[in-house]
Amino acid sequence: MPGFEFFGEEERKEVNDVLETGILMRYGFDGPRKGIWKAKELEAAITNTFGCKHAQLVSSGTAALTTAMAALGIGAGDEVIMPAFTFVASFEAILSVGAIPVLVDIDDTLTLSPAAVRAAITPKTKCIMPVHMCGSMADLGALQQICAEHNLLLLEDACQSIGGTYKGQALGTIGDAGTFSFDFVKTITCAEGGVVLTNNHDVYTKCDAYSDHGHDHLGVDRGADLHPFLGYNFRISELHAAVGLAQIRKLDTFLAIQRKNHAYLKAALANIPGITFRRIPDEAGDSCTFLNWFLPTEDIAREVVEDLKANGILAGNFYWFNNNWHYIRKWQHLKSAASLNALSDAQKVALEQLAHNEFAESDRIMGRCISTLINLSWSEDQLQDKAHKLAAVVTRVLESKLEIA
Ligand SMILES: *Cc1c(COP(=O)(O)O)cnc(C)c1O
């Protein structure tokens, strides 16, 4: 997945263009910047590459989610349905606009279970936020249907699935808005950065102003801008955008390598009895940043993880069930509402309730799931070695279990 593996001349050249003028800010300074507009250029490249009408760059993927929610009018008292398996940014953004995160089970797509979403809808529900985890998509058809029936917004967190598609459309461009992250470990990186994608001009205009203090960007110069509403500073810098511009030109190369490496690893595991794979609603649209696979039971998964560790090959194999960042089980700070600033009563009640909620269906899936990161820089030898060693560990553990049984 990580674009940083292919950082080189191209990125240096783009950054140097900005350093030559010294105009590190994306707005204003029209004369001294000598025609260098990296953020604007990257936004145009994003709309072209992913086939959407508008793109607003911001300072991070988390800022992109916050900005998108504000622009969609999500705020105090609104409930946003999100999955129990995601990165912490999902609930951070919801809480930051004053809304209430409603966490629900995932299914074997590793993303929102449409049945769990249906069961969680209340009169306060405003938005469904699928997170296209680990390179591949939620069951968007089913979620779109639910949104249409209940008149809800669809906000796609596509931060981990840049380049993935669903029925031919880029992930992130299908809902009312979508987001990518360009942080350092994402498919393409700006070092830090993010973007809101939308086909809705009104949503875009709001994102544009909101992410820059509410400035309407209609004045003859920045000082003359008016403020139709309150905003924050979530701007991206020209230096960051410059890195992203070089990276987006490499995206097709990254995706081709990911698909090739993913197919090789998958083939190595596929003929081991007992191994199954994540369900992918549109197989052709997998961006292949991870190979996501299941062991028959949680016990066996834990033993495989231990064995990978003992053999020094755990790195790059993620057992999210035991991980502090990505799964509800270890989010004590969320479940105890440990916020530095006071939360609203409605938010506090909802978070404290979380500690008592069961996520049995998600536990059953995540307890058995291992995600293997697909690197871009593996040589053929490294890829074959990796596949061979992984398959050997898994086969050994499964065979020992069969003998006992
Ligand atoms: C990385 C990530 C984010 C947040 O991105 P940052 O740029 O690190 O703020 C949001 N959601 C998911 C699923 C992510 O993986």
Coordinates of C-alpha atoms and ligand atoms in Angstrom, one line a residue:
M1 CA 0.0 0.0 0.0
P2 CA 2.4 2.7 1.0
G3 CA 3.3 5.2 -1.7
F4 CA 6.3 6.3 0.4
E5 CA 8.1 3.2 -0.9
F6 CA 8.4 4.9 -4.3
F7 CA 9.4 8.4 -3.2
G8 CA 12.0 9.7 -5.6
E9 CA 13.1 12.2 -8.1
E10 CA 9.6 13.1 -9.2
E11 CA 8.5 14.2 -5.7
R12 CA 11.7 16.2 -5.2
K13 CA 11.1 18.0 -8.5
E14 CA 7.6 19.0 -7.6
V15 CA 8.7 20.2 -4.1
N16 CA 11.6 22.1 -5.6
D17 CA 9.2 24.0 -7.9
V18 CA 7.5 25.4 -4.7
L19 CA 10.8 26.0 -2.9
E20 CA 12.0 28.1 -6.0
T21 CA 9.2 30.6 -5.5
G22 CA 9.0 30.3 -1.7
I23 CA 5.2 30.5 -1.7
L24 CA 4.4 27.7 0.6
M25 CA 0.7 28.6 0.9
R26 CA -2.0 27.4 -1.4
Y27 CA -4.0 30.7 -1.5
G28 CA -3.1 34.2 -2.6
F29 CA 0.3 35.7 -3.5
D30 CA -0.7 35.5 -7.2
G31 CA 2.3 37.5 -8.5
P32 CA 5.2 36.0 -6.6
R33 CA 4.1 32.4 -7.0
K34 CA 4.8 32.6 -10.8
G35 CA 2.1 30.3 -11.9
I36 CA 2.9 27.6 -9.4
W37 CA -0.4 26.2 -7.9
K38 CA 0.3 22.7 -6.7
A39 CA -2.8 22.3 -4.6
K40 CA -5.1 23.4 -7.4
E41 CA -3.2 21.2 -9.8
L42 CA -3.5 18.2 -7.5
E43 CA -7.3 18.8 -7.1
A44 CA -7.6 18.8 -10.9
A45 CA -5.6 15.6 -11.1
I46 CA -7.9 14.0 -8.5
T47 CA -11.1 14.9 -10.2
N48 CA -9.7 13.6 -13.5
T49 CA -8.3 10.4 -12.1
F50 CA -11.3 9.4 -10.0
G51 CA -14.0 10.8 -12.2
C52 CA -15.8 13.2 -9.8
K53 CA -16.8 16.9 -10.2
H54 CA -15.1 18.4 -7.2
A55 CA -12.1 17.8 -4.9
Q56 CA -11.2 19.9 -1.8
L57 CA -7.7 19.2 -0.4
V58 CA -7.3 19.5 3.3
S59 CA -4.6 18.8 5.9
S60 CA -5.5 15.2 6.7
G61 CA -8.0 12.4 6.2
T62 CA -9.5 13.2 9.5
A63 CA -9.9 16.8 8.6
A64 CA -11.5 15.7 5.3
L65 CA -14.1 13.7 7.2
T66 CA -14.8 16.6 9.6
T67 CA -15.0 19.0 6.7
A68 CA -17.3 16.7 4.7
M69 CA -19.6 16.3 7.7
A70 CA -19.9 20.0 8.3
A71 CA -20.6 20.7 4.6
L72 CA -23.3 18.0 4.7
G73 CA -24.9 19.7 7.6
I74 CA -24.2 17.0 10.2
G75 CA -24.0 18.4 13.7
A76 CA -25.4 18.5 17.2
G77 CA -27.7 15.6 18.0
D78 CA -27.4 13.9 14.7
E79 CA -26.5 10.2 14.7
V80 CA -23.9 8.9 12.2
I81 CA -23.8 5.1 11.7
M82 CA -20.2 3.8 11.5
P83 CA -18.6 0.4 11.7
A84 CA -16.9 -1.2 14.8
F85 CA -13.8 -2.0 12.7
T86 CA -12.2 1.2 11.4
F87 CA -9.5 3.6 12.3
V88 CA -10.1 5.9 15.3
A89 CA -10.4 8.9 12.9
S90 CA -14.0 7.8 12.1
F91 CA -15.4 8.6 15.5
E92 CA -13.1 11.5 16.1
A93 CA -14.5 13.4 13.1
I94 CA -18.1 12.6 14.1
L95 CA -17.6 13.8 17.7
S96 CA -15.7 16.9 16.5
V97 CA -18.9 18.2 14.7
G98 CA -21.0 17.6 17.7
A99 CA -22.7 14.5 16.3
I100 CA -23.1 11.0 17.9
P101 CA -21.2 8.0 16.6
V102 CA -23.4 4.9 16.4
L103 CA -21.1 1.9 16.1
V104 CA -22.5 -1.2 14.5
D105 CA -21.3 -4.7 13.5
I106 CA -19.4 -5.5 10.4
D107 CA -19.9 -8.6 8.2
D108 CA -17.6 -10.7 6.2
T109 CA -16.9 -7.8 3.8
L110 CA -15.0 -6.3 6.9
T111 CA -17.2 -3.3 6.4
L112 CA -20.7 -2.2 7.6
S113 CA -23.2 -5.0 7.8
P114 CA -26.3 -3.6 6.0
A115 CA -28.6 -5.6 8.4
A116 CA -26.8 -4.0 11.4
V117 CA -27.2 -0.6 9.8
R118 CA -30.9 -1.1 9.4
A119 CA -31.3 -2.2 13.0
A120 CA -29.5 1.0 14.2
I121 CA -31.6 3.6 12.4
T122 CA -33.6 6.0 14.6
P123 CA -35.4 9.3 14.0
K124 CA -32.0 11.0 14.8
T125 CA -30.0 9.1 12.1
K126 CA -28.6 11.5 9.6
C127 CA -25.8 9.7 7.8
I128 CA -24.4 6.3 7.1
M129 CA -20.6 6.3 7.0
P130 CA -19.2 3.1 5.5
V131 CA -15.4 2.7 5.8
H132 CA -13.8 0.9 2.9
M133 CA -11.3 -0.9 5.0
C134 CA -8.1 -2.5 3.9
G135 CA -8.4 -1.6 0.2
S136 CA -11.8 -2.9 -0.6
M137 CA -15.4 -1.8 -0.6
A138 CA -18.5 -1.9 1.6
D139 CA -21.7 -3.4 0.1
L140 CA -22.5 0.0 -1.4
G141 CA -25.6 -1.2 -3.3
A142 CA -27.3 -2.3 -0.1
L143 CA -26.3 0.9 1.7
Q144 CA -27.5 3.2 -1.1
Q145 CA -30.8 1.4 -0.9
I146 CA -31.1 2.0 2.8
C147 CA -30.1 5.7 2.4
A148 CA -32.8 6.1 -0.3
E149 CA -35.5 4.4 1.8
H150 CA -34.7 6.5 4.9
N151 CA -33.6 9.7 3.3
L152 CA -30.1 9.5 4.8
L153 CA -26.7 10.9 3.7
L154 CA -24.0 8.5 2.5
L155 CA -20.4 9.6 3.4
E156 CA -17.7 7.2 2.2
D157 CA -14.5 6.9 4.2
A158 CA -12.3 5.7 1.4
C159 CA -9.1 6.7 3.1
Q160 CA -7.7 3.2 2.8
S161 CA -9.0 2.3 -0.6
I162 CA -7.6 4.9 -3.0
G163 CA -8.0 3.5 -6.5
G164 CA -10.7 1.0 -5.6
T165 CA -13.9 0.9 -7.5
Y166 CA -17.5 -0.3 -7.2
K167 CA -19.3 -1.2 -10.4
G168 CA -16.8 0.9 -12.3
Q169 CA -17.1 4.1 -10.1
A170 CA -14.2 5.2 -7.9
L171 CA -14.7 4.5 -4.2
G172 CA -15.2 7.9 -2.5
T173 CA -17.1 9.3 -5.4
I174 CA -20.3 7.3 -5.0
G175 CA -21.9 8.8 -1.9
D176 CA -22.9 12.4 -1.2
A177 CA -19.3 12.9 -0.3
G178 CA -16.2 10.7 0.2
T179 CA -12.7 11.1 1.6
F180 CA -9.2 10.0 1.0
S181 CA -6.2 10.3 3.4
F182 CA -2.8 11.0 2.0
D183 CA -1.0 10.4 5.3
F184 CA 2.4 8.8 5.2
V185 CA 1.2 5.1 5.1
K186 CA -1.6 5.5 2.6
T187 CA -1.6 4.3 -1.1
I188 CA -0.5 7.7 -2.2
T189 CA 1.0 10.2 0.3
C190 CA 1.5 13.9 0.7
A191 CA 3.3 13.3 4.0
E192 CA 0.1 14.6 5.6
G193 CA -3.1 15.5 3.7
G194 CA -6.6 14.5 2.7
V195 CA -9.3 15.3 0.3
V196 CA -13.1 15.6 0.2
L197 CA -14.6 14.3 -3.1
T198 CA -18.1 15.2 -4.1
N199 CA -20.3 15.7 -7.2
N200 CA -22.4 18.2 -5.4
H201 CA -21.4 21.8 -6.1
D202 CA -23.0 23.2 -2.9
V203 CA -21.2 20.7 -0.7
Y204 CA -17.9 21.5 -2.5
T205 CA -18.3 25.3 -2.0
K206 CA -18.9 24.7 1.7
C207 CA -15.8 22.5 2.0
D208 CA -13.7 25.1 0.2
A209 CA -14.7 27.8 2.6
Y210 CA -15.0 25.7 5.8
S211 CA -11.4 24.4 5.5
D212 CA -10.1 28.0 5.3
H213 CA -11.8 29.8 8.2
G214 CA -15.0 30.3 6.3
H215 CA -13.4 32.6 3.8
D216 CA -15.6 32.6 0.7
H217 CA -12.7 33.0 -1.7
L218 CA -14.7 35.5 -3.8
G219 CA -12.9 38.7 -2.8
V220 CA -10.5 40.5 -5.0
D221 CA -7.8 39.5 -2.5
R222 CA -7.8 37.3 0.6
G223 CA -8.5 40.4 2.9
A224 CA -11.7 41.1 0.9
D225 CA -13.2 37.6 1.4
L226 CA -16.5 37.4 3.3
H227 CA -17.6 34.7 5.7
P228 CA -21.0 33.3 5.0
F229 CA -20.4 30.8 7.9
L230 CA -17.9 29.7 10.5
G231 CA -14.9 27.6 9.5
Y232 CA -11.6 26.3 10.7
N233 CA -8.1 26.0 9.3
F234 CA -7.7 22.6 7.7
R235 CA -5.6 23.9 4.8
I236 CA -3.0 21.8 3.0
S237 CA 0.3 23.4 2.2
E238 CA 1.9 23.7 -1.3
L239 CA 4.8 21.6 -0.2
H240 CA 2.5 18.7 0.8
A241 CA 0.4 19.1 -2.3
A242 CA 3.5 19.0 -4.5
V243 CA 4.4 15.5 -3.1
G244 CA 0.9 14.3 -3.8
L245 CA 1.1 15.5 -7.4
A246 CA 4.1 13.4 -8.1
Q247 CA 2.5 10.4 -6.3
I248 CA -0.9 10.5 -8.1
R249 CA 1.0 10.2 -11.4
K250 CA 2.3 6.9 -10.1
L251 CA -1.0 5.6 -8.9
D252 CA -1.6 3.2 -11.8
T253 CA 1.8 1.7 -11.3
F254 CA 1.1 1.3 -7.6
L255 CA -2.2 -0.4 -8.3
A256 CA -0.8 -2.8 -10.9
I257 CA 2.0 -3.9 -8.5
Q258 CA -0.5 -4.3 -5.7
R259 CA -2.8 -6.5 -7.9
K260 CA 0.1 -8.7 -9.0
N261 CA 1.5 -9.2 -5.5
H262 CA -2.0 -9.7 -4.1
A263 CA -2.8 -12.4 -6.7
Y264 CA 0.4 -14.2 -6.0
L265 CA -0.1 -14.3 -2.2
K266 CA -3.7 -15.2 -2.5
A267 CA -2.9 -18.2 -4.7
A268 CA -0.3 -19.4 -2.2
L269 CA -3.0 -19.4 0.6
A270 CA -6.0 -20.4 -1.5
N271 CA -5.2 -24.1 -1.7
I272 CA -4.7 -24.6 2.0
P273 CA -7.9 -26.3 3.3
G274 CA -9.5 -24.1 6.0
I275 CA -8.4 -20.7 4.6
T276 CA -11.1 -18.4 3.4
F277 CA -11.1 -14.8 2.2
R278 CA -12.9 -11.6 2.8
R279 CA -16.1 -11.2 0.7
I280 CA -15.7 -8.5 -1.9
P281 CA -19.0 -7.0 -3.3
D282 CA -17.2 -6.2 -6.6
E283 CA -14.1 -8.3 -6.9
A284 CA -12.8 -6.3 -9.9
G285 CA -12.7 -3.1 -7.8
D286 CA -10.4 -4.3 -5.0
S287 CA -7.4 -2.0 -4.8
C288 CA -5.5 -4.9 -3.3
T289 CA -3.6 -2.9 -0.6
F290 CA -4.1 -5.9 1.7
L291 CA -4.9 -9.6 1.4
N292 CA -7.5 -10.2 4.0
W293 CA -8.0 -13.9 5.0
F294 CA -9.7 -15.9 7.7
L295 CA -8.7 -18.9 9.8
P296 CA -11.4 -21.4 10.9
T297 CA -11.4 -20.2 14.5
E298 CA -10.1 -17.5 16.8
D299 CA -7.9 -20.0 18.6
I300 CA -6.2 -21.0 15.4
A301 CA -5.8 -17.4 14.3
R302 CA -4.1 -16.6 17.6
E303 CA -1.8 -19.5 17.2
V304 CA -0.9 -18.5 13.6
V305 CA -0.1 -15.0 14.9
E306 CA 2.2 -16.5 17.6
D307 CA 3.9 -18.7 15.1
L308 CA 4.4 -15.9 12.6
K309 CA 6.0 -13.9 15.5
A310 CA 8.2 -16.8 16.6
N311 CA 9.4 -17.2 13.0
G312 CA 10.1 -13.4 12.7
I313 CA 7.6 -12.9 9.9
L314 CA 4.8 -11.2 11.7
A315 CA 5.6 -7.8 10.4
G316 CA 3.1 -6.8 7.7
N317 CA 0.5 -9.3 9.0
F318 CA -2.1 -7.4 11.0
Y319 CA -4.3 -9.1 13.6
W320 CA -6.7 -6.2 14.1
F321 CA -8.7 -8.0 16.8
N322 CA -5.8 -7.4 19.3
N323 CA -4.8 -4.0 18.0
N324 CA -5.3 -0.7 19.8
W325 CA -6.1 1.4 16.8
H326 CA -8.6 -0.3 14.6
Y327 CA -11.2 -2.2 16.6
I328 CA -13.8 -1.4 19.2
R329 CA -12.5 -4.0 21.7
K330 CA -9.5 -1.8 22.7
W331 CA -11.0 1.6 22.4
Q332 CA -11.2 2.2 26.1
H333 CA -10.8 6.0 25.7
L334 CA -13.9 6.0 23.5
K335 CA -16.0 3.7 25.7
S336 CA -15.2 5.8 28.8
A337 CA -15.8 9.1 27.0
A338 CA -12.3 10.3 28.0
S339 CA -12.5 13.6 26.3
L340 CA -10.3 16.6 27.2
N341 CA -13.1 19.0 26.3
A342 CA -16.7 18.5 27.6
L343 CA -18.8 16.4 25.3
S344 CA -22.6 17.0 25.0
D345 CA -24.8 15.0 27.3
A346 CA -26.1 13.1 24.2
Q347 CA -22.6 12.2 23.1
K348 CA -21.6 11.1 26.7
V349 CA -24.7 8.8 27.1
A350 CA -24.0 7.2 23.7
L351 CA -20.3 6.6 24.4
E352 CA -20.9 5.2 27.9
Q353 CA -23.6 2.9 26.4
L354 CA -20.9 1.5 24.0
A355 CA -19.1 -0.2 26.9
H356 CA -22.2 -2.4 27.4
N357 CA -22.8 -3.1 23.7
E358 CA -21.9 -6.5 22.3
F359 CA -20.3 -6.9 18.9
A360 CA -20.5 -10.6 18.8
E361 CA -20.8 -10.8 15.0
S362 CA -17.8 -8.5 14.5
D363 CA -15.8 -10.4 17.1
R364 CA -16.6 -13.7 15.3
I365 CA -15.2 -12.2 12.1
M366 CA -12.3 -10.1 13.4
G367 CA -11.1 -12.9 15.8
R368 CA -10.4 -15.0 12.7
C369 CA -9.1 -12.4 10.4
I370 CA -5.5 -11.6 9.4
S371 CA -4.7 -8.8 6.9
T372 CA -1.4 -9.1 5.0
L373 CA -0.1 -5.8 3.8
I374 CA 0.9 -5.7 0.1
N375 CA 4.1 -3.9 -0.3
L376 CA 5.2 -2.2 -3.5
S377 CA 8.9 -2.7 -3.2
W378 CA 9.1 -6.5 -2.9
S379 CA 11.3 -8.1 -5.4
E380 CA 10.1 -11.3 -7.1
D381 CA 12.3 -13.3 -4.7
Q382 CA 11.0 -11.5 -1.6
L383 CA 7.4 -12.1 -2.8
Q384 CA 7.9 -15.8 -3.3
D385 CA 9.8 -16.1 0.0
K386 CA 7.0 -14.3 1.8
A387 CA 4.3 -16.4 0.2
H388 CA 6.2 -19.6 0.9
K389 CA 6.9 -18.9 4.6
L390 CA 3.3 -17.6 5.3
A391 CA 1.8 -20.7 3.7
A392 CA 4.2 -23.0 5.6
V393 CA 3.2 -21.5 9.0
V394 CA -0.5 -21.6 8.3
T395 CA -0.3 -25.2 7.0
R396 CA 1.7 -26.3 10.0
V397 CA -0.8 -24.8 12.5
L398 CA -3.8 -26.1 10.7
E399 CA -2.4 -29.6 10.4
S400 CA -1.5 -29.7 14.1
K401 CA -5.1 -28.7 14.9
L402 CA -6.5 -31.5 12.7
E403 CA -4.3 -34.1 14.4
I404 CA -5.6 -33.1 17.8
A405 CA -9.2 -33.1 16.6
Ligands
LIG1 C1 -5.8 6.9 7.7 C2 -7.3 6.9 7.9 C3 -8.0 8.0 8.2 C4 -7.5 9.4 8.6 O1 -6.5 9.8 7.9 P1 -5.3 10.8 8.5 O2 -4.9 11.5 7.2 O3 -4.3 10.0 9.1 O4 -6.0 11.8 9.4 C5 -9.4 7.9 8.3 N1 -10.0 6.8 8.1 C6 -9.4 5.6 7.8 C7 -10.1 4.4 7.5 C8 -8.0 5.7 7.7 O5 -7.3 4.5 7.5

